[in-house]
PDB file of C-alpha atoms in Angstrom:
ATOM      1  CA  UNK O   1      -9.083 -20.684   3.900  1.00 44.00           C
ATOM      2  CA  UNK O   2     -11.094 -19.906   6.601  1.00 53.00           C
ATOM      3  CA  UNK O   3     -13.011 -22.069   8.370  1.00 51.00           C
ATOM      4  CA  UNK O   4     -17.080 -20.834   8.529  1.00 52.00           C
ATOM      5  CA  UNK O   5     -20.594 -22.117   7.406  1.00 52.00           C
ATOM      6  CA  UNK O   6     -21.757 -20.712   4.461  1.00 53.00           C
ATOM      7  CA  UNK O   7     -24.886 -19.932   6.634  1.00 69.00           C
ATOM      8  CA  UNK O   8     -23.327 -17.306   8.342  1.00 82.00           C
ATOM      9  CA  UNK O   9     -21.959 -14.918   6.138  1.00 88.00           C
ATOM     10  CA  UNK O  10     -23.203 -11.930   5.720  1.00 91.00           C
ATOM     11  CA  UNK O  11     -24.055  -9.379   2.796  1.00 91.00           C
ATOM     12  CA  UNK O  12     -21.282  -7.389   4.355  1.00 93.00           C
ATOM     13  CA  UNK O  13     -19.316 -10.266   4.741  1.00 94.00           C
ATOM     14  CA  UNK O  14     -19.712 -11.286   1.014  1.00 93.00           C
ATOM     15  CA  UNK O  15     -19.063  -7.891  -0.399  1.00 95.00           C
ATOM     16  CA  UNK O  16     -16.322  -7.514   1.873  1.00 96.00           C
ATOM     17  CA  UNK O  17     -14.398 -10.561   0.889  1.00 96.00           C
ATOM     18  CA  UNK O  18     -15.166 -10.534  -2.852  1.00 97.00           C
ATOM     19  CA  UNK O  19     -14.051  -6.949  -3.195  1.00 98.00           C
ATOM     20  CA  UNK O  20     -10.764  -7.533  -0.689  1.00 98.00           C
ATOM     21  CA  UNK O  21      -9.750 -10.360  -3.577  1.00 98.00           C
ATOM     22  CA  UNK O  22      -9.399  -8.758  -6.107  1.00 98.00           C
ATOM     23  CA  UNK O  23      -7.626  -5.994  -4.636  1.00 98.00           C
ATOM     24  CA  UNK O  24      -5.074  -7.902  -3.196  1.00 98.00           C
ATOM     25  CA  UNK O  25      -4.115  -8.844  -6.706  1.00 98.00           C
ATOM     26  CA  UNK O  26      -2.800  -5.513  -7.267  1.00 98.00           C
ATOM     27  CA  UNK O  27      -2.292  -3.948  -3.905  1.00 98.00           C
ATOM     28  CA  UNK O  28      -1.574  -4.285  -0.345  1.00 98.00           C
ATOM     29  CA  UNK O  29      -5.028  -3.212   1.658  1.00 98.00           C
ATOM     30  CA  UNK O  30      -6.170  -2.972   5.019  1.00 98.00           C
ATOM     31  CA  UNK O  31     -10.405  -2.983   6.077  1.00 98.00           C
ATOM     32  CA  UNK O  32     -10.147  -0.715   8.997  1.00 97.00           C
ATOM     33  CA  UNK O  33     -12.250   1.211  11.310  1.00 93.00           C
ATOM     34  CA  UNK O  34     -16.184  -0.425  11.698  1.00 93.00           C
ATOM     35  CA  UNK O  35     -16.170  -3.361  10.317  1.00 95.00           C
ATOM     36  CA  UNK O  36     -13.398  -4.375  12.141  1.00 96.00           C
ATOM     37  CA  UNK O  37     -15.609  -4.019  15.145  1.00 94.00           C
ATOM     38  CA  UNK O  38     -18.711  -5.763  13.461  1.00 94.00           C
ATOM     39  CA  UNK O  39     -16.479  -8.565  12.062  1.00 94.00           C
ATOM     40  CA  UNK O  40     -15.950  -8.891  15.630  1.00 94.00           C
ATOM     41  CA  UNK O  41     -20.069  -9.259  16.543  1.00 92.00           C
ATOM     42  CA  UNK O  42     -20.664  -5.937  17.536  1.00 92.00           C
ATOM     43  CA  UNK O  43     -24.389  -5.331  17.075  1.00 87.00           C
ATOM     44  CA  UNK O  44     -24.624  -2.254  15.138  1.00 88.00           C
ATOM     45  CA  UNK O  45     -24.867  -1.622  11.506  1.00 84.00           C
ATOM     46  CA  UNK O  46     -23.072  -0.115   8.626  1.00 87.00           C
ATOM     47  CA  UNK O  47     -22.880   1.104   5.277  1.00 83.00           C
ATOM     48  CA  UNK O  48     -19.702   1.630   4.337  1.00 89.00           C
ATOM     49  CA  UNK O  49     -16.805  -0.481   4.664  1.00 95.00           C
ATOM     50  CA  UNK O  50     -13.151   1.139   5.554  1.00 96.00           C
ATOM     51  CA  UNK O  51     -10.362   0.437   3.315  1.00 98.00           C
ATOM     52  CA  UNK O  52      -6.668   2.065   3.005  1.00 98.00           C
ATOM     53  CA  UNK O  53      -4.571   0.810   0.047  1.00 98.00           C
ATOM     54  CA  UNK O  54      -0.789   1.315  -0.306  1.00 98.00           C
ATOM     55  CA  UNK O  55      -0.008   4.345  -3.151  1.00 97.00           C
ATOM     56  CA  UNK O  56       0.401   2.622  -6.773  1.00 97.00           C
ATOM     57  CA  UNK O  57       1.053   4.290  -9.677  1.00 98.00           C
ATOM     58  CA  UNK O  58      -2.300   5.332 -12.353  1.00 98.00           C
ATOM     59  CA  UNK O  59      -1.700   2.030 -14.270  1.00 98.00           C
ATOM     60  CA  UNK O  60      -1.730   0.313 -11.853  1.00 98.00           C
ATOM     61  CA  UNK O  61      -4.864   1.540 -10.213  1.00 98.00           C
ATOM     62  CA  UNK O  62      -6.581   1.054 -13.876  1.00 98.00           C
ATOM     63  CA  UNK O  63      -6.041  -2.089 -14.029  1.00 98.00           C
ATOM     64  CA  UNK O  64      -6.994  -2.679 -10.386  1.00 98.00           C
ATOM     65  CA  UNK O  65     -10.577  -0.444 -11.303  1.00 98.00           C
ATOM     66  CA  UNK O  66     -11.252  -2.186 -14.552  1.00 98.00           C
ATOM     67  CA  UNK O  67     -10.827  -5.646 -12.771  1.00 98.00           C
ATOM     68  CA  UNK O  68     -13.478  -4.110  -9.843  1.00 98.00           C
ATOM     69  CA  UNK O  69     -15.674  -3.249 -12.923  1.00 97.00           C
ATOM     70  CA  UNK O  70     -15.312  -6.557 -14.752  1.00 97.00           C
ATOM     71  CA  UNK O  71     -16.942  -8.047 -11.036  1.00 96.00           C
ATOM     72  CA  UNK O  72     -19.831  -5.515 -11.054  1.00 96.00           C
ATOM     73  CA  UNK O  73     -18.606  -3.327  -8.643  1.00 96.00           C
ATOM     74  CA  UNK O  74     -18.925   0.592  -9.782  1.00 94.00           C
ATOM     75  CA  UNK O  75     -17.447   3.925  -8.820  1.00 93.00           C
ATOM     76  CA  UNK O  76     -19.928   5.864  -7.621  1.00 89.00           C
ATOM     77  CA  UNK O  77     -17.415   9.226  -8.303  1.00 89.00           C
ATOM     78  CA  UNK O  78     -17.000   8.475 -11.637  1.00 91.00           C
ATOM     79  CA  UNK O  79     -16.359   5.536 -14.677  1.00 92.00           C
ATOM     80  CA  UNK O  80     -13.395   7.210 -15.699  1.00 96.00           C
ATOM     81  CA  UNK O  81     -10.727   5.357 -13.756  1.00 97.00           C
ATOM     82  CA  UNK O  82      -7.996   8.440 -14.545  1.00 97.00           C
ATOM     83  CA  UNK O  83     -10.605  10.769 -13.040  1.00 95.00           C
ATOM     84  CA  UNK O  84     -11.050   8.883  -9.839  1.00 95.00           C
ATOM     85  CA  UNK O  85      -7.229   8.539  -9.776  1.00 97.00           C
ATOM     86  CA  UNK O  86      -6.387  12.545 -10.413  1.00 96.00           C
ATOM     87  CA  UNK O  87      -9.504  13.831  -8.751  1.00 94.00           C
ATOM     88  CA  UNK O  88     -10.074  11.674  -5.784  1.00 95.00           C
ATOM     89  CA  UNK O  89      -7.292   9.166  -4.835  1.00 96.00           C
ATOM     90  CA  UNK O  90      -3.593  11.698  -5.261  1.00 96.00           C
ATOM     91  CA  UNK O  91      -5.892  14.753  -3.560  1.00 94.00           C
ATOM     92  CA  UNK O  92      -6.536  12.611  -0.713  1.00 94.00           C
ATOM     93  CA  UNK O  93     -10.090  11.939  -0.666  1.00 94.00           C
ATOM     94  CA  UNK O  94     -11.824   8.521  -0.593  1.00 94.00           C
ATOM     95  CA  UNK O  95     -13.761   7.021  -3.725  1.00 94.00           C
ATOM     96  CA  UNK O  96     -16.902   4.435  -2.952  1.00 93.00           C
ATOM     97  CA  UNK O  97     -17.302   1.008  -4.446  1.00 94.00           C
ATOM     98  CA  UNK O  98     -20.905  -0.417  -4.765  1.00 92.00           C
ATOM     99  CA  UNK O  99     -22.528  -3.162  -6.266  1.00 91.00           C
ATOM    100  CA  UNK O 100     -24.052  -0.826  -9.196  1.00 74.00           C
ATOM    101  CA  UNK O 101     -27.175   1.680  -9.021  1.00 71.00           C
ATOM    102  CA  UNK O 102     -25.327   3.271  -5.486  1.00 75.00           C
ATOM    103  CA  UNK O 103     -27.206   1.249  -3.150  1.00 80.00           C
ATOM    104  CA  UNK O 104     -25.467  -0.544   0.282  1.00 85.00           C
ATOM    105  CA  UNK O 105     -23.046  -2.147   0.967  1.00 91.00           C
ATOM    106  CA  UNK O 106     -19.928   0.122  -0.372  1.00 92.00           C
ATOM    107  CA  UNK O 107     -16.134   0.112   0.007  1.00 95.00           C
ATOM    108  CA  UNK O 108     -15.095   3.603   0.895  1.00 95.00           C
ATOM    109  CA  UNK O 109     -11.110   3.528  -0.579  1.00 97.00           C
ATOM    110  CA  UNK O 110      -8.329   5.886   0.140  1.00 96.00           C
ATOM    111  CA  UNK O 111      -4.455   6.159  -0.228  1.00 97.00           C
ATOM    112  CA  UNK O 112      -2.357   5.532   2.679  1.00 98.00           C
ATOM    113  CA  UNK O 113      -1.750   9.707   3.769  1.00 95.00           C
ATOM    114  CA  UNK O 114       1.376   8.856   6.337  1.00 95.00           C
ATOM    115  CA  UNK O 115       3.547   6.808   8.379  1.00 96.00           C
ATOM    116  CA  UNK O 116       0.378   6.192  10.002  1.00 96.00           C
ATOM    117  CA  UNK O 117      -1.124   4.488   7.228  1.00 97.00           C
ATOM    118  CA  UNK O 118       2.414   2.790   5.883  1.00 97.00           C
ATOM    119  CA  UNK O 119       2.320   1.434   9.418  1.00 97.00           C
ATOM    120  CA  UNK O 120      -1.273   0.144   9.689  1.00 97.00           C
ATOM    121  CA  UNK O 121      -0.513  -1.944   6.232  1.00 98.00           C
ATOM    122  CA  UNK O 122       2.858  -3.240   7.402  1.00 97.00           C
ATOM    123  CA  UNK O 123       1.291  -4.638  10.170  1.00 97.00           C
ATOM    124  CA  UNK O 124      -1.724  -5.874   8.790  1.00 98.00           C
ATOM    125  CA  UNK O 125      -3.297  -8.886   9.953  1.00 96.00           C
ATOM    126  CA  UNK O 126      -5.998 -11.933   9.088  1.00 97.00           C
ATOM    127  CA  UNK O 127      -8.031 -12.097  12.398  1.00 96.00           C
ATOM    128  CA  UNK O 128      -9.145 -15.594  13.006  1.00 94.00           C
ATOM    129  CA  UNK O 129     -12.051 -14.856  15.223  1.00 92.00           C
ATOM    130  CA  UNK O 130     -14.035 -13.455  12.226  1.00 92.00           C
ATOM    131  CA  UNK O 131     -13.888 -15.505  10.016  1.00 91.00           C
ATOM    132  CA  UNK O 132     -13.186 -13.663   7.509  1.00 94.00           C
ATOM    133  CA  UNK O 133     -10.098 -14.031   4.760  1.00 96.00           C
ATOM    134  CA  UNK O 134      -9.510 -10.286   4.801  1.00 97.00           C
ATOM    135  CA  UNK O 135      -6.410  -7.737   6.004  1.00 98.00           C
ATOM    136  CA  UNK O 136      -7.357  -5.972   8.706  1.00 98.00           C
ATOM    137  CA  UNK O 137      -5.474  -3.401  10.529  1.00 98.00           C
ATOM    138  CA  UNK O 138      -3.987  -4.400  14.071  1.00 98.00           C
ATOM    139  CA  UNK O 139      -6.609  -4.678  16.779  1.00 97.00           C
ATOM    140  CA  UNK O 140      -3.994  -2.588  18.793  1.00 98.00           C
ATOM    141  CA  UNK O 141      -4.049  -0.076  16.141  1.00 98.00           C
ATOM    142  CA  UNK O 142      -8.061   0.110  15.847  1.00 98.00           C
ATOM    143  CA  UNK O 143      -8.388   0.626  19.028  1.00 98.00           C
ATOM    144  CA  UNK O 144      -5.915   3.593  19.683  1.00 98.00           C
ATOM    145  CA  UNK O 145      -7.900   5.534  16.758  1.00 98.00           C
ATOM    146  CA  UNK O 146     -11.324   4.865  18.251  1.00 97.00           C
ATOM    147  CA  UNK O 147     -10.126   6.030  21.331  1.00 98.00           C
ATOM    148  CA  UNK O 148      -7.561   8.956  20.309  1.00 98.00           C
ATOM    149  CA  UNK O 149      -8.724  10.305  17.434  1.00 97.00           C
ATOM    150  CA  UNK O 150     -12.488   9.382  16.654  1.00 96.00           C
ATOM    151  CA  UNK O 151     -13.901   9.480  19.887  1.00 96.00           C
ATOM    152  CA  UNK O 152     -17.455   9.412  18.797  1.00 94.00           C
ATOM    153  CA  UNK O 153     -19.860   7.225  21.597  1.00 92.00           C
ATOM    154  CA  UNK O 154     -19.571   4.425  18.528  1.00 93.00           C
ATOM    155  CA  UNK O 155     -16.156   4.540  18.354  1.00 95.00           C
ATOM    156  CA  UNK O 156     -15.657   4.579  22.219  1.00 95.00           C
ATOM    157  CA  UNK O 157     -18.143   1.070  22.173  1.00 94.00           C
ATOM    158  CA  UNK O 158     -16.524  -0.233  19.517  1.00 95.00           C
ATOM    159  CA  UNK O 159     -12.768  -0.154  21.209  1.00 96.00           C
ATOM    160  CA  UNK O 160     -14.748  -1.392  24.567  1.00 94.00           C
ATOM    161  CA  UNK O 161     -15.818  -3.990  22.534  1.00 94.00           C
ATOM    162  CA  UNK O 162     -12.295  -5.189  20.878  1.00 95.00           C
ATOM    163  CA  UNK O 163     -10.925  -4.620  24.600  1.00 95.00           C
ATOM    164  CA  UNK O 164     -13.200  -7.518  25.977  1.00 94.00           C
ATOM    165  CA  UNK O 165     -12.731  -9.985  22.536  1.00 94.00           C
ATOM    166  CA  UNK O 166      -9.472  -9.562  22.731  1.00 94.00           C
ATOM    167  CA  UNK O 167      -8.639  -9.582  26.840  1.00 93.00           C
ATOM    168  CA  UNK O 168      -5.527 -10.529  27.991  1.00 94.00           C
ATOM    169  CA  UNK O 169      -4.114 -10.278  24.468  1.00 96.00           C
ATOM    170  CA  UNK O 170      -4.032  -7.007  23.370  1.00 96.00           C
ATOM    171  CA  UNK O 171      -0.388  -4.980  23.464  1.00 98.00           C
ATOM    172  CA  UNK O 172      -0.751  -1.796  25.420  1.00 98.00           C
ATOM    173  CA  UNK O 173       2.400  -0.336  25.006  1.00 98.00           C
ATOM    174  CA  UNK O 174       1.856  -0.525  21.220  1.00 98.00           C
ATOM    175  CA  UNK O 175      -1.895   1.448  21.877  1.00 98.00           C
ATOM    176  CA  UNK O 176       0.413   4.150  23.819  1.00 98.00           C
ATOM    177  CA  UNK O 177       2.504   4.285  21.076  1.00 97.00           C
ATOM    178  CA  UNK O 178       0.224   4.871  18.133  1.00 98.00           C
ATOM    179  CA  UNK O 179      -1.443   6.928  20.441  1.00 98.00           C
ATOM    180  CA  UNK O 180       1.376   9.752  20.555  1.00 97.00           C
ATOM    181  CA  UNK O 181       1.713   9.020  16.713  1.00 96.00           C
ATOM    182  CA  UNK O 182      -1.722  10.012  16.412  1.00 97.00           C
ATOM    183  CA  UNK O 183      -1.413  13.428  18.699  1.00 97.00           C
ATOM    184  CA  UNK O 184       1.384  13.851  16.547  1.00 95.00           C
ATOM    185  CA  UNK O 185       0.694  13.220  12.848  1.00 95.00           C
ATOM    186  CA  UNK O 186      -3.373  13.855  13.296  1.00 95.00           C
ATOM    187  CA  UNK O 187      -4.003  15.725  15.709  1.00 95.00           C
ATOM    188  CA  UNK O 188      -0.309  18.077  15.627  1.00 89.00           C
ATOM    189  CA  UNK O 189       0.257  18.077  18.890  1.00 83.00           C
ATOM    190  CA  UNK O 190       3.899  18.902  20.480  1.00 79.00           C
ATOM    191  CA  UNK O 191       5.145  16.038  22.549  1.00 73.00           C
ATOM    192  CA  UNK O 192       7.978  17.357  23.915  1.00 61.00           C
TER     193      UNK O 192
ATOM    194  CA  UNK E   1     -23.295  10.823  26.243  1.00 64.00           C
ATOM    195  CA  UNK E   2     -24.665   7.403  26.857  1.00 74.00           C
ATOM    196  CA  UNK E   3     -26.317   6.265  30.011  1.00 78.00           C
ATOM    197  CA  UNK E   4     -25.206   3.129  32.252  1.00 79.00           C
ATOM    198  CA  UNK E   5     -27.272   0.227  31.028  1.00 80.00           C
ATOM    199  CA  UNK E   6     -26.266   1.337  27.063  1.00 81.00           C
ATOM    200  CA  UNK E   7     -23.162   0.831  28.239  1.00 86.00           C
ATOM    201  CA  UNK E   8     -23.397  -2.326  30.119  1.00 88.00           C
ATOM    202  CA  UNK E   9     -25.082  -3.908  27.899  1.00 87.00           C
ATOM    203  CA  UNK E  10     -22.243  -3.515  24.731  1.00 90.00           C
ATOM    204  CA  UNK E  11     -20.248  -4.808  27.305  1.00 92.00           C
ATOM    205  CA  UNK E  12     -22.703  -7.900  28.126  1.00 92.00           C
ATOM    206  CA  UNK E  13     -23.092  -8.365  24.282  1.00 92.00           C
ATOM    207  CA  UNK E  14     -19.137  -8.554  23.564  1.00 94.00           C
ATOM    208  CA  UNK E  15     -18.540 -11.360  26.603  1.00 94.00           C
ATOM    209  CA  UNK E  16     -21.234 -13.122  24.959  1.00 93.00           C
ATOM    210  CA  UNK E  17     -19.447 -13.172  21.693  1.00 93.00           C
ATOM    211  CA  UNK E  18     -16.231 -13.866  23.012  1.00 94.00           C
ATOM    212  CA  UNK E  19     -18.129 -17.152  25.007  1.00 94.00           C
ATOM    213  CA  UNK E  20     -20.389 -18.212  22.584  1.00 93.00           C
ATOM    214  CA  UNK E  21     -19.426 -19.555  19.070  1.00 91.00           C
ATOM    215  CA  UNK E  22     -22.884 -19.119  17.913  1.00 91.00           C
ATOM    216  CA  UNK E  23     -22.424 -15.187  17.926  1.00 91.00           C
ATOM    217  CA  UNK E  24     -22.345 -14.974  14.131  1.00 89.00           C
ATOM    218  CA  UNK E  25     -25.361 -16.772  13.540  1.00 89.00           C
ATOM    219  CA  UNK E  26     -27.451 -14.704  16.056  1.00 88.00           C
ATOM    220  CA  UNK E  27     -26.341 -11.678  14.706  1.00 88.00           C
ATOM    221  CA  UNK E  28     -26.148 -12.380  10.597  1.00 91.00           C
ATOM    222  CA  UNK E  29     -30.262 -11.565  10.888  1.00 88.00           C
ATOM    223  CA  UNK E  30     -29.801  -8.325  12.428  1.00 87.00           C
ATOM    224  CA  UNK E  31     -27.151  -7.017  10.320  1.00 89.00           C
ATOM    225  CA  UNK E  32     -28.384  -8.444   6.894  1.00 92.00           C
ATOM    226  CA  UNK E  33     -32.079  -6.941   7.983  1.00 88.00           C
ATOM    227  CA  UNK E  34     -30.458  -3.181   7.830  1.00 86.00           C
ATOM    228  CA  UNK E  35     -28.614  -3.834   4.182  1.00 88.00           C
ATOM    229  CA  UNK E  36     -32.102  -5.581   3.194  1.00 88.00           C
ATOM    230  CA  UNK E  37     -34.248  -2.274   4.269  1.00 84.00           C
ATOM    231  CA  UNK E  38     -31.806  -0.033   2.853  1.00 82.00           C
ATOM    232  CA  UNK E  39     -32.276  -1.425  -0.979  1.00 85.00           C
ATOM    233  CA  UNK E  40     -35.616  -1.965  -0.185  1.00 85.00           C
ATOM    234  CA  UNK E  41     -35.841   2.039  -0.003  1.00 82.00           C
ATOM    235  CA  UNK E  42     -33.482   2.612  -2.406  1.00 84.00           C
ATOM    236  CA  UNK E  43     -35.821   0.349  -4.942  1.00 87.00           C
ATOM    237  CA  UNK E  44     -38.966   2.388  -4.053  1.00 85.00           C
ATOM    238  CA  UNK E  45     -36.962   5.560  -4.800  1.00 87.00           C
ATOM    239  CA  UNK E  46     -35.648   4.847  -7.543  1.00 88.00           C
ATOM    240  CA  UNK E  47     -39.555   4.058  -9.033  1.00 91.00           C
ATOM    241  CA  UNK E  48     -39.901   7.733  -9.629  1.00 91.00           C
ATOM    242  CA  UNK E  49     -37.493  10.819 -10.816  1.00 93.00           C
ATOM    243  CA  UNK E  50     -38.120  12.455  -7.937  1.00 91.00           C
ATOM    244  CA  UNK E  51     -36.693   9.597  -6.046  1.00 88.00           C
ATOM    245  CA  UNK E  52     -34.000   9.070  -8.378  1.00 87.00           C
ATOM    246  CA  UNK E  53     -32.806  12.670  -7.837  1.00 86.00           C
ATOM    247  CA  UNK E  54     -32.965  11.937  -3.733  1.00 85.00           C
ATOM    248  CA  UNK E  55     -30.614   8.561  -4.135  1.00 81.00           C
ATOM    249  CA  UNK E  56     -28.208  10.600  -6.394  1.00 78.00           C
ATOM    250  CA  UNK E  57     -28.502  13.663  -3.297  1.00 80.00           C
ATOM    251  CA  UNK E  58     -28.073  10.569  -0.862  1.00 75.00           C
ATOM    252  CA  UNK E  59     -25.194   8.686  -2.336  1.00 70.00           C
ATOM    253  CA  UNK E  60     -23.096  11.460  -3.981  1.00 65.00           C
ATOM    254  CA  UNK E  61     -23.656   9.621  -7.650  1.00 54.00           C
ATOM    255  CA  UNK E  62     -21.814  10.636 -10.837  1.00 49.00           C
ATOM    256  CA  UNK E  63     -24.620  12.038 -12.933  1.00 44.00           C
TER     257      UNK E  63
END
């Protein structure tokens, strides 16, 4: 368990970590993208929490949706847990997880779409520094997407942000390298 | 793009994180205040139909 006052969790924090449990009952997960960044202190805000989940079979995911449900969390696509699954998860798009009535915090879920993804969850990590008992994806790994692929100011603050948090630790040859995965698998672009 | 000082001063805010255990505390008011205003808003909305149709518009909900 991690070690924090109850004092200073969060509502993200809160919603994060009761959501991440029961996942991780059925799947492996990984929070990814912003929050990793605000887990970290970075003062901005967000709505939606980032999460990838390894590809399970519709049972599977029923179970794992009527379980969300039985915690008060609700689909905002749909209460029809083999709609969400047909519709939404196999097609590729995300599905969004709120406390009932639609209103912030959500969880914004999607299937892992390639190596990329397989990689991020295989190399998933607790991060100490935050706190929080969640998966996140590699620090190395958020910040080669913020960087390579999202590029947005945000994004480019938010990997500026990881850089100095995590000085003097961070691998750079593993950035490099999911780096040309990314101009590869994302972006298609010929390495050779 | 950014100026300068926005960017100096994400970097001044992250050494202070990564020097100053109390980091979380400072910044649990700032980020709970945004979730807090949000429902807030969402709550007045939903008061009316009209406002109930803008949440559903907002959020992308199931009708």
């Amino acid at each position: 368990m991690m070690d924090r006052k109850v004092s200073d969790r969060t509502i993200l924090d809160e919603f994060a970590e009761n959501f991440c449990e029961i996942v991780e009952k059925y799947v492996k997960y990984i929070v990814c993208s912003g929050f990793v960044s605000i887990a970290h202190g970075r003062s901005r805000g967000t709505e939606d929490i980032d999460m990838i989940i390894e590809r399970i079979p519709k049972e599977k995911f029923i179970q794992l949706h009527r379980d969300l449900e039985k915690k008060g969390f609700e689909c905002m696509q749909s209460d029809n847990p083999e709609t969400i699954y047909e519709d939404y998860l196999v097609n590729g798009d995300s599905i969004r997880y709120t406390l009932g009535g639609g209103v912030p915090p959500e969880m914004e879920v999607k299937f892992a779409k390639d190596i990329l993804d397989e990689e991020q969850l295989k190399t998933r990590k607790k991060l100490p520094f935050t706190g929080l008992d969640i998966y996140f994806s590699s620090i190395e790994s958020n910040i080669a997407f913020k960087e390579e692929l999202l590029k947005s100011d945000k994004d480019m603050e938010d990997a500026k942000h990881l850089r100095i948090i995590y000085k003097g630790e961070i691998n750079e040859e593993i950035i490099k390298k999911i780096k040309k995965d990314i101009r590869i698998l994302r972006l298609k672009k010929n390495e050779r | 793009m950014r100026d300068k000082t926005h960017s100096e001063q994400v970097e001044r805010w992250a050494n202070y994180v990564k020097n100053n255990p109390d980091w979380k505390k400072k910044l649990k008011p700032f980020l709970d205040s945004q979730i807090i205003i949000s429902r807030r808003i969402y709550k007045k909305l939903a008061e009316t139909e009209e406002g109930r149709e803008k949440i559903k518009l907002l959020r992308g909900l199931k009708s």
